[in-house]
Short mmCIF file of C-alpha atoms and ligand atoms in Angstrom, two decimals:
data_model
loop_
_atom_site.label_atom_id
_atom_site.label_comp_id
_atom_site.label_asym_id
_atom_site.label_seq_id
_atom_site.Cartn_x
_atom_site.Cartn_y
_atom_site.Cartn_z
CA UNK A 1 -68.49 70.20 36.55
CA UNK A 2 -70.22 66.79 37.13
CA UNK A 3 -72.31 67.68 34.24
CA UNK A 4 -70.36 67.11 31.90
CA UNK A 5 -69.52 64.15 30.21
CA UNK A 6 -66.85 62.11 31.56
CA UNK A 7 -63.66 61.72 28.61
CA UNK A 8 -65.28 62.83 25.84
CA UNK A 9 -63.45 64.12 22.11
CA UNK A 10 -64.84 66.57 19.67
CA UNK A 11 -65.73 63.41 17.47
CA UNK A 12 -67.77 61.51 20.12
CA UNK A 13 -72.11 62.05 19.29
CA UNK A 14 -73.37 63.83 21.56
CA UNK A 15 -70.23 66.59 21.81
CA UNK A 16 -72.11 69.58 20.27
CA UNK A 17 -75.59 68.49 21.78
CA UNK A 18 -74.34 69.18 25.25
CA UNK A 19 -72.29 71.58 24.93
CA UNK A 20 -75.31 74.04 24.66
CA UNK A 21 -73.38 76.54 23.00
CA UNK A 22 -74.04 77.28 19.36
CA UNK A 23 -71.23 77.27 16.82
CA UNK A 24 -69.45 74.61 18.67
CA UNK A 25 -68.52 73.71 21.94
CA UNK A 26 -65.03 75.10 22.23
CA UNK A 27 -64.59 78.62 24.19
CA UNK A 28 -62.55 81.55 22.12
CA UNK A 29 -59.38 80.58 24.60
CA UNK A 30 -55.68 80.14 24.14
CA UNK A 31 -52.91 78.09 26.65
CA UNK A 32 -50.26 81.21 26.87
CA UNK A 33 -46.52 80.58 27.58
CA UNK A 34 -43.93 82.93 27.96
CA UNK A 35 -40.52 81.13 27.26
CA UNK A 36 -37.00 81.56 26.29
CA UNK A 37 -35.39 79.26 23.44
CA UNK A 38 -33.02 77.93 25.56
CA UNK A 39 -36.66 76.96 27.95
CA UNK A 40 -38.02 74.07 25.17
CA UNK A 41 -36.99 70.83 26.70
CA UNK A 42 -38.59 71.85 29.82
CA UNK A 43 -41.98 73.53 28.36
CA UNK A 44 -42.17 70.03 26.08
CA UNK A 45 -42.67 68.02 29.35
CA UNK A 46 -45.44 70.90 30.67
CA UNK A 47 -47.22 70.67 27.23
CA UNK A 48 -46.93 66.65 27.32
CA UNK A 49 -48.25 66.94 30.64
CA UNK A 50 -51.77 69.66 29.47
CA UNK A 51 -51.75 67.73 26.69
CA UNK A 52 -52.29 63.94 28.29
CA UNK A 53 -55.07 65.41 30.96
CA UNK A 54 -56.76 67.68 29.25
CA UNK A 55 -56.20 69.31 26.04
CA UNK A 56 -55.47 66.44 23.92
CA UNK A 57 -59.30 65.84 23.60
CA UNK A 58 -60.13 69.80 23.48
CA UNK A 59 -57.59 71.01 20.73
CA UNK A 60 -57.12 74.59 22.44
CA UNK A 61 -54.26 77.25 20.82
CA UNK A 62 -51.35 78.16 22.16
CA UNK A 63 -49.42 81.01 21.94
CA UNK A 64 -45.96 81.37 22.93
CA UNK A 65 -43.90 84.90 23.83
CA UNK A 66 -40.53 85.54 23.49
CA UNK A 67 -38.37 88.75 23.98
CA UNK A 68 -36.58 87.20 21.38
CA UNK A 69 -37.28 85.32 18.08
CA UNK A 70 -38.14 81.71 18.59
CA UNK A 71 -35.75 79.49 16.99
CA UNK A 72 -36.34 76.59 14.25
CA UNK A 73 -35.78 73.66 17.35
CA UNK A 74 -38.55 75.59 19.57
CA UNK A 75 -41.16 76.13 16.97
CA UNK A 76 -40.65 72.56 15.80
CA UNK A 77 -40.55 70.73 19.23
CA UNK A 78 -43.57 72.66 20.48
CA UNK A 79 -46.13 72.62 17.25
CA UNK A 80 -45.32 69.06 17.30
CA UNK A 81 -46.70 68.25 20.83
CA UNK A 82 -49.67 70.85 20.87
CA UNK A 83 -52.99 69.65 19.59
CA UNK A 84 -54.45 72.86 18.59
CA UNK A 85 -52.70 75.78 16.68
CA UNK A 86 -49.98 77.11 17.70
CA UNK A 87 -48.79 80.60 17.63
CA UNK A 88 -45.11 82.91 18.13
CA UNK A 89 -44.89 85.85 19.11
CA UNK A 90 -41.90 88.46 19.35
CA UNK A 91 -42.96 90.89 22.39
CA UNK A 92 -41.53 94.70 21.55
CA UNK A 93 -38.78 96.92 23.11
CA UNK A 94 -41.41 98.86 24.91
CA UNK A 95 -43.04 96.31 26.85
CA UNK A 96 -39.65 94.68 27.92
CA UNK A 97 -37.38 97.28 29.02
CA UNK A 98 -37.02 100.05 31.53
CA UNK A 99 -39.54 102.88 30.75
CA UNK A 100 -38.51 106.46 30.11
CA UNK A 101 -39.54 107.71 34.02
CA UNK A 102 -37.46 104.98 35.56
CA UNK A 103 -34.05 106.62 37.09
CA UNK A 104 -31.45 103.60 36.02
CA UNK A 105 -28.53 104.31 38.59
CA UNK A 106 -31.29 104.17 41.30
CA UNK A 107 -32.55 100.54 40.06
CA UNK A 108 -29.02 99.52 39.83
CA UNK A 109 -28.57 100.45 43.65
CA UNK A 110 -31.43 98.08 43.99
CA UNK A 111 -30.00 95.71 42.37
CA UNK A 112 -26.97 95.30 43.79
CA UNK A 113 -28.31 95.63 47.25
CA UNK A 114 -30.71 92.88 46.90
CA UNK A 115 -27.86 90.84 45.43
CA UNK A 116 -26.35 91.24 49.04
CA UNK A 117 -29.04 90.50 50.81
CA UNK A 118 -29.73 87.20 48.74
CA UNK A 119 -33.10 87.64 47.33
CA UNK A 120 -34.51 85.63 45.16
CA UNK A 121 -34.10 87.35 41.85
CA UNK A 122 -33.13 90.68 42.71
CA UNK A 123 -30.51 91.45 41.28
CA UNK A 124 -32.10 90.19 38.15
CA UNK A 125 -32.68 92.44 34.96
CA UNK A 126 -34.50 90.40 32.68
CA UNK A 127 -36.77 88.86 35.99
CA UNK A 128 -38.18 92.02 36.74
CA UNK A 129 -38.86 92.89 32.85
CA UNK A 130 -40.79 89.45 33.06
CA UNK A 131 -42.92 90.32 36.00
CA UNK A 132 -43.88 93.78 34.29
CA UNK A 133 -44.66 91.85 31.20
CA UNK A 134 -46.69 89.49 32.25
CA UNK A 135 -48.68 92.20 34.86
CA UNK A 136 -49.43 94.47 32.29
CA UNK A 137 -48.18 93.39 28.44
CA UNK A 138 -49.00 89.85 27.83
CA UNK A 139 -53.03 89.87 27.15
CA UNK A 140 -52.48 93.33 25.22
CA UNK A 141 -49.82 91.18 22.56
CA UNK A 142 -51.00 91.14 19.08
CA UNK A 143 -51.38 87.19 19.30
CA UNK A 144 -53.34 87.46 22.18
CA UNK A 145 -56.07 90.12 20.86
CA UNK A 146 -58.61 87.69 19.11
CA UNK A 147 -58.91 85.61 22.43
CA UNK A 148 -61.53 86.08 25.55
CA UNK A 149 -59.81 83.85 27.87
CA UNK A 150 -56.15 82.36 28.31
CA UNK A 151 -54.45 79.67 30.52
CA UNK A 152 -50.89 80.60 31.59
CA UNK A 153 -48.17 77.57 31.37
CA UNK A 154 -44.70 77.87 32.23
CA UNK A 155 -42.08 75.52 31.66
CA UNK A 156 -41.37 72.32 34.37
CA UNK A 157 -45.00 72.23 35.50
CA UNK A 158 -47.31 69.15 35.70
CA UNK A 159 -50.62 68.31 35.86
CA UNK A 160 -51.48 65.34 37.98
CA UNK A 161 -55.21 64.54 37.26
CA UNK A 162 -57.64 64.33 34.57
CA UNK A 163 -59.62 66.84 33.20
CA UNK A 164 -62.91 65.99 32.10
CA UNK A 165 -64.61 68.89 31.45
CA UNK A 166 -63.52 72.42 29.60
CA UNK A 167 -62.37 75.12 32.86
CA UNK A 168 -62.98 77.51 29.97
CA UNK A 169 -66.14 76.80 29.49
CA UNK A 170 -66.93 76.78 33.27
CA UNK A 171 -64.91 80.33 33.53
CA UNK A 172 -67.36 81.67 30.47
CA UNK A 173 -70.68 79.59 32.45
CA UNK A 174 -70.16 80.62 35.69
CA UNK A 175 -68.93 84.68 34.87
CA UNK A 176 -65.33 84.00 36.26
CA UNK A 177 -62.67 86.19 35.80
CA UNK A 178 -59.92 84.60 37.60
CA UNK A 179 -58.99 81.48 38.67
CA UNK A 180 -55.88 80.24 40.89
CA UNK A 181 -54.98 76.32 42.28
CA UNK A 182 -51.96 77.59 44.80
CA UNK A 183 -52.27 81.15 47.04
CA UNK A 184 -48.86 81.78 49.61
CA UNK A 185 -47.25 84.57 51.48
CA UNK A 186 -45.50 86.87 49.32
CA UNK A 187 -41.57 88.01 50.40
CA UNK A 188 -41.93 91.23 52.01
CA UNK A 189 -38.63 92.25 50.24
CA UNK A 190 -39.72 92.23 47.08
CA UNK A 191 -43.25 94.32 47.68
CA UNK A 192 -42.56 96.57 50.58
CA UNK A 193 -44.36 100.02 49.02
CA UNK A 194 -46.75 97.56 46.97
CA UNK A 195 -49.48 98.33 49.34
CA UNK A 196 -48.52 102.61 49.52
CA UNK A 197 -49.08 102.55 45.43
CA UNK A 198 -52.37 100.41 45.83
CA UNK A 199 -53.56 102.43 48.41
CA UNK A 200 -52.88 105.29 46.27
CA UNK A 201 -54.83 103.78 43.39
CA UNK A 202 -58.01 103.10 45.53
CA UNK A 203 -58.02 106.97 46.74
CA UNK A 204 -57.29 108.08 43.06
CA UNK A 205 -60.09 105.45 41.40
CA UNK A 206 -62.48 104.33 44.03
CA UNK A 207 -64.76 103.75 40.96
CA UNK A 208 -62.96 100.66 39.82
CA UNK A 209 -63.06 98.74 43.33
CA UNK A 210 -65.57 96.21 43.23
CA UNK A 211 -68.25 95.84 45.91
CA UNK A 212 -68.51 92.46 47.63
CA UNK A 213 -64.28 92.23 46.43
CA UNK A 214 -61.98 90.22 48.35
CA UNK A 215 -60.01 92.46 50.30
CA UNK A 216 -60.19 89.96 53.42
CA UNK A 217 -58.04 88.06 51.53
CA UNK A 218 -55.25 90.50 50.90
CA UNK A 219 -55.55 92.29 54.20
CA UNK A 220 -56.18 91.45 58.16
CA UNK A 221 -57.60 95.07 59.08
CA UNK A 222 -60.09 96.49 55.91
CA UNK A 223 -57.23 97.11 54.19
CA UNK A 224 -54.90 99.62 56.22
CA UNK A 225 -51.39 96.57 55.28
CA UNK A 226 -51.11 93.77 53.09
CA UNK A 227 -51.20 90.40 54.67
CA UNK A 228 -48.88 89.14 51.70
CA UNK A 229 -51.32 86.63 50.32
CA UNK A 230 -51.49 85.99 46.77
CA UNK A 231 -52.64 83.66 44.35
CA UNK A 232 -49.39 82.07 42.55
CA UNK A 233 -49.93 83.45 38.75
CA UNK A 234 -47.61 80.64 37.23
CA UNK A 235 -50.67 78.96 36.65
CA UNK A 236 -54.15 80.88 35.82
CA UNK A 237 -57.02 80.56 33.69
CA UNK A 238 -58.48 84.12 33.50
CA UNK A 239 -60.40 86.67 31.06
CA UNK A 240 -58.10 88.67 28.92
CA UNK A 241 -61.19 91.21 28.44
CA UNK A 242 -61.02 92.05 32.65
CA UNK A 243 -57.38 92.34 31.79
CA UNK A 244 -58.15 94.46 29.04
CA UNK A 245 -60.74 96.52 30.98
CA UNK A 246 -60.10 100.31 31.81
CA UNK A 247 -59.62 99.32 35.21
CA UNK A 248 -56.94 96.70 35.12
CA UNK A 249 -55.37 99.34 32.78
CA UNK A 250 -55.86 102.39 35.10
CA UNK A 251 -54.21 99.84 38.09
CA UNK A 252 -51.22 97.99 36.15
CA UNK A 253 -50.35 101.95 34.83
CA UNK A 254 -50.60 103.52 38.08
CA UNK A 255 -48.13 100.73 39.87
CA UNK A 256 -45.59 101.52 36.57
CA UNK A 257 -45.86 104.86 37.19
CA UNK A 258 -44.78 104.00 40.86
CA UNK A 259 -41.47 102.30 39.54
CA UNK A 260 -41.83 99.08 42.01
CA UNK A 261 -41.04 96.99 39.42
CA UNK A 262 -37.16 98.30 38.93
CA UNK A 263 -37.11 99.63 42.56
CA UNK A 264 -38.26 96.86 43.99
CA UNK A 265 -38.81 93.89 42.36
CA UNK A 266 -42.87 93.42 42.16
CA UNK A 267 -43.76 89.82 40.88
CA UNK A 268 -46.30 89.85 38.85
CA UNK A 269 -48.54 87.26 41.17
CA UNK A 270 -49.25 89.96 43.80
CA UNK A 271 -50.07 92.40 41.20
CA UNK A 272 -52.64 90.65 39.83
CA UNK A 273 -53.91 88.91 42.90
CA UNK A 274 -54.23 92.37 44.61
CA UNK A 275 -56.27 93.18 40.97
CA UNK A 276 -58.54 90.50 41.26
CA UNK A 277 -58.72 90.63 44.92
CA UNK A 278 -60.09 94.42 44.40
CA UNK A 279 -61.58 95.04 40.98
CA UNK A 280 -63.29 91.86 41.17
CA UNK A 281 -66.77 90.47 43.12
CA UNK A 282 -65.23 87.91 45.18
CA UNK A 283 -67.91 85.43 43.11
CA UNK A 284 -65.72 86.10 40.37
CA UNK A 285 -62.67 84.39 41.56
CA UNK A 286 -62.50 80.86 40.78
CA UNK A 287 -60.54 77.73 42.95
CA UNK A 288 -59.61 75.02 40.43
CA UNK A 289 -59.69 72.34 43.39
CA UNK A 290 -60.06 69.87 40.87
CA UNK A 291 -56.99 71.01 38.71
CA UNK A 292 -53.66 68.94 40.17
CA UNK A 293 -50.87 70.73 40.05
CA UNK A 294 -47.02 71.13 40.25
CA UNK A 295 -44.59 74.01 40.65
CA UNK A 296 -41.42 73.55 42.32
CA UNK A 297 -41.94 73.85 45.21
CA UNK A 298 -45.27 73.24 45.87
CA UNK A 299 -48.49 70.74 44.60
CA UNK A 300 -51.91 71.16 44.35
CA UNK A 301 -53.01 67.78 44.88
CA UNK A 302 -57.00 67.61 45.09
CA UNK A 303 -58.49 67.16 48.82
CA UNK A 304 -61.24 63.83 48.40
CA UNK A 305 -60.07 60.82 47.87
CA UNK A 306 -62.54 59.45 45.93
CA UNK A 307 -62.46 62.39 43.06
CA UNK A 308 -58.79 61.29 42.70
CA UNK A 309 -58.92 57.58 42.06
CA UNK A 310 -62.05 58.89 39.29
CA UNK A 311 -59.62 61.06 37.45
CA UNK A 312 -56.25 59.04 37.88
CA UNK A 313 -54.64 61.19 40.22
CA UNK A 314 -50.85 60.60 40.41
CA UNK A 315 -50.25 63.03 43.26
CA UNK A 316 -49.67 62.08 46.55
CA UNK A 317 -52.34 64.15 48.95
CA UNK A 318 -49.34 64.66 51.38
CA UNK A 319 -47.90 67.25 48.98
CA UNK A 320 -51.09 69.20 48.84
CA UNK A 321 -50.08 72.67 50.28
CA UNK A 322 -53.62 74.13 50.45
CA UNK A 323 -54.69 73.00 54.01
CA UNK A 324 -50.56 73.98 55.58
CA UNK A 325 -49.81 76.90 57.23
CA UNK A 326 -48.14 79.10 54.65
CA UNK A 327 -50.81 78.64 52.19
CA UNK A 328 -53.80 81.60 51.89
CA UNK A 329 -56.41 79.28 50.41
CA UNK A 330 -58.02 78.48 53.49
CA UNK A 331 -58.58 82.44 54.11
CA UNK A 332 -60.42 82.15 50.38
CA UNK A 333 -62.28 79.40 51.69
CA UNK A 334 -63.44 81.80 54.23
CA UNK A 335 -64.14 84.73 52.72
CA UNK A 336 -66.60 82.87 50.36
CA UNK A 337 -68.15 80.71 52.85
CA UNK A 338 -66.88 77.89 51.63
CA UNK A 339 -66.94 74.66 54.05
CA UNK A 340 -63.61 72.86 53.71
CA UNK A 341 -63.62 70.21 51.75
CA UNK A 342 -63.47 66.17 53.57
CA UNK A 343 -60.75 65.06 54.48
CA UNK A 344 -58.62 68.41 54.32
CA UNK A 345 -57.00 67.74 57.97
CA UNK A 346 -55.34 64.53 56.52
CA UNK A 347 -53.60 67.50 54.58
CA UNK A 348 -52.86 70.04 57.36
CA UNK A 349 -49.22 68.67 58.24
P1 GDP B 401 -40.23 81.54 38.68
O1 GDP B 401 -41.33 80.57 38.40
O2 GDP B 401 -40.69 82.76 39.42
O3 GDP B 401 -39.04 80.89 39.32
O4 GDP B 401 -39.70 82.13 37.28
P2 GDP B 401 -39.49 81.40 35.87
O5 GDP B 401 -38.03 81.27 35.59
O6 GDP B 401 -40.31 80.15 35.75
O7 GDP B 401 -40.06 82.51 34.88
C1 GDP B 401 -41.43 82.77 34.79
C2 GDP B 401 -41.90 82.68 33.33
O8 GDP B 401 -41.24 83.66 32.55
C3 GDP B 401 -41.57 81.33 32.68
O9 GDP B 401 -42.60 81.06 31.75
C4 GDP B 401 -40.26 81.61 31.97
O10 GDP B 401 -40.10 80.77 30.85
C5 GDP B 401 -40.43 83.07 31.57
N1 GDP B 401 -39.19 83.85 31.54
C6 GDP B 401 -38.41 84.19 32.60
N2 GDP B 401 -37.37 84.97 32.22
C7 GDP B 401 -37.50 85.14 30.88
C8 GDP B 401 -36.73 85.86 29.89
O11 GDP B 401 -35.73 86.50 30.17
N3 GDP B 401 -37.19 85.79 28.60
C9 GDP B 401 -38.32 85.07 28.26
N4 GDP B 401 -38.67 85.06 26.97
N5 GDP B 401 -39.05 84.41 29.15
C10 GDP B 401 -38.66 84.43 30.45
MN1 MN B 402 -41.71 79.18 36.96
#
């Protein structure tokens, strides 16, 4: 990323000169939120937040899903604070409700037994239609079809540094396919046959597991259990076509088939981090170190001190989870070869 120009706008000389690419220097990219009406206040401070470090001076889409019609207050709010165009969509029946295979008395059981047992979400409805959604529906939507890559935003998030350079752009340069600030543990509760249906799917379609993939990420011993680790999907900059691919497709309609997502309560994070982690060179998948970030509960704040006085960091390096003990990035870091970055024991407690 150092090569590219430090604050630039699409009216500055020079723009289309370096971008290299012809036609303009903007990718063929959307921000994506998924968002309920009642959601606005809270995605206007995300957007504010894209908006004032990066997209302000890049003028990228967005499209927003609903399972239900935006209202006048949402569409108004949000076209007001995005730079680019924005976009609404209405997401149908079929990809947000129970599909015709599931047994409803049995998911009900589930329900109400994971309401006992206090887990987060489970004895939500409308949770688990969002996880299936947005692990196999989202980057098949209408809205979403003339687009190569998207960048998922959900509501209450914030981004702490500035972004001086299109991640697009480096996705598209650098043939990523997936991208991820924030990896943790998953609850064993909510995935405990996860790893029996992906098994399944690797014995039924060994031709869509990638060689030189990550499984040392997702599993301790070649790949007999899952070790839980997962890149945290409420933030992602991927490639809708690898979504889009016969493979993806083959995986996210195998796991349906499997009913985890009503009898359990799959999220859609492990899904796809288990996708990537698999169906994916491990070159392909990308760690946005220098993309500060915020979901409650945790922050990616960027290790190197000097990087975040140069892009007016407002995170406090404490907060970075990356280096602590229940994040999975360092086992990325690993896998890849990476050395860590300076300074990352400052970050380790
Ligand atoms: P968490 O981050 O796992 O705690 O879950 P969130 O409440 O942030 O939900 C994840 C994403 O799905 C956010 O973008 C929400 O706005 C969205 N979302 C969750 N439930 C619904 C729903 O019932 N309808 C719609 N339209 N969006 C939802
Ligand atoms: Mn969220």
């Amino acid at each position: 990323p150092a090569q590219y120009p430090l604050a630039m706008t699409p009216n500055d000389p020079g723009w289309n000169e370096l971008s290299g690419v012809k036609g303009g220097p903007r990718m063929n990219a959307t921000f994506v939120t998924l968002a309920r009406n009642a959601d606005v206040w809270e995605i206007a401070k995300s957007i504010r937040s894209v908006e004032d470090r990066f997209n302000r001076r890049y003028n990228y889409d967005w499209v927003f899903l609903n399972d239900k019609p935006f209202d006048d207050t949402f569409k108004k709010v949000t076209s007001s604070l995005v730079s680019g165009k924005t976009y609404y969509g209405e997401i149908p029946t079929e990809h947000w409700s129970f599909p015709p295979h599931i047994d409803q008395e049995k998911a009900k059981k589930v329900r109400e037994d994971m309401r006992q047992r206090k887990i987060i979400y489970g004895d939500s409805v409308s949770y688990r239609h969002m996880c299936r959604f947005e692990s196999g529906f989202f980057f098949r939507q209408p809205l979403m079809m003339n687009y190569d890559y998207y960048w998922r935003v959900e509501p209450s998030v914030e981004f702490h540094c500035d972004i001086h350079y299109d991640p697009f752009r480096f996705m598209h340069e650098n043939k990523k396919k997936y991208s991820f600030v924030l990896s943790l543990y998953e609850y064993f509760e909510t995935i405990p046959t996860l790893w029996d249906s992906v098994t399944k799917f690797i014995k039924n379609h060994p031709e869509h597991i990638a060689e030189g993939n990550s499984m040392a990420f997702l599993s301790d011993d070649g790949g007999k259990t899952y070790n839980k680790c997962h890149f945290w999907s409420n933030f992602e900059i991927g490639s809708l076509n690898w979504l889009r691919s016969k493979a993806y497709t083959d995986y996210f309609e195998s796991l349906d088939q499997d009913g985890g997502f009503f009898y359990e309560r799959w999220g859609d994070a492990p899904v796809h981090s288990i996708a990537a982690g698999l169906m994916l060179k491990k070159e392909e998948i990308h760690f946005f170190n220098d993309i500060a970030y915020y979901h409650v509960p945790f922050t990616h704040c960027p290790t190197g001190e000097q990087f975040r006085l140069d892009r007016k960091c407002h995170c406090n390096p404490k907060d970075n989870f990356d280096w602590k003990g229940y994040s999975c990035t360092s086992r990325y870091y690993e896998l890849n070869g990476l050395p860590k970055p300076e300074g990352w024991q400052d970050q380790s407690d």
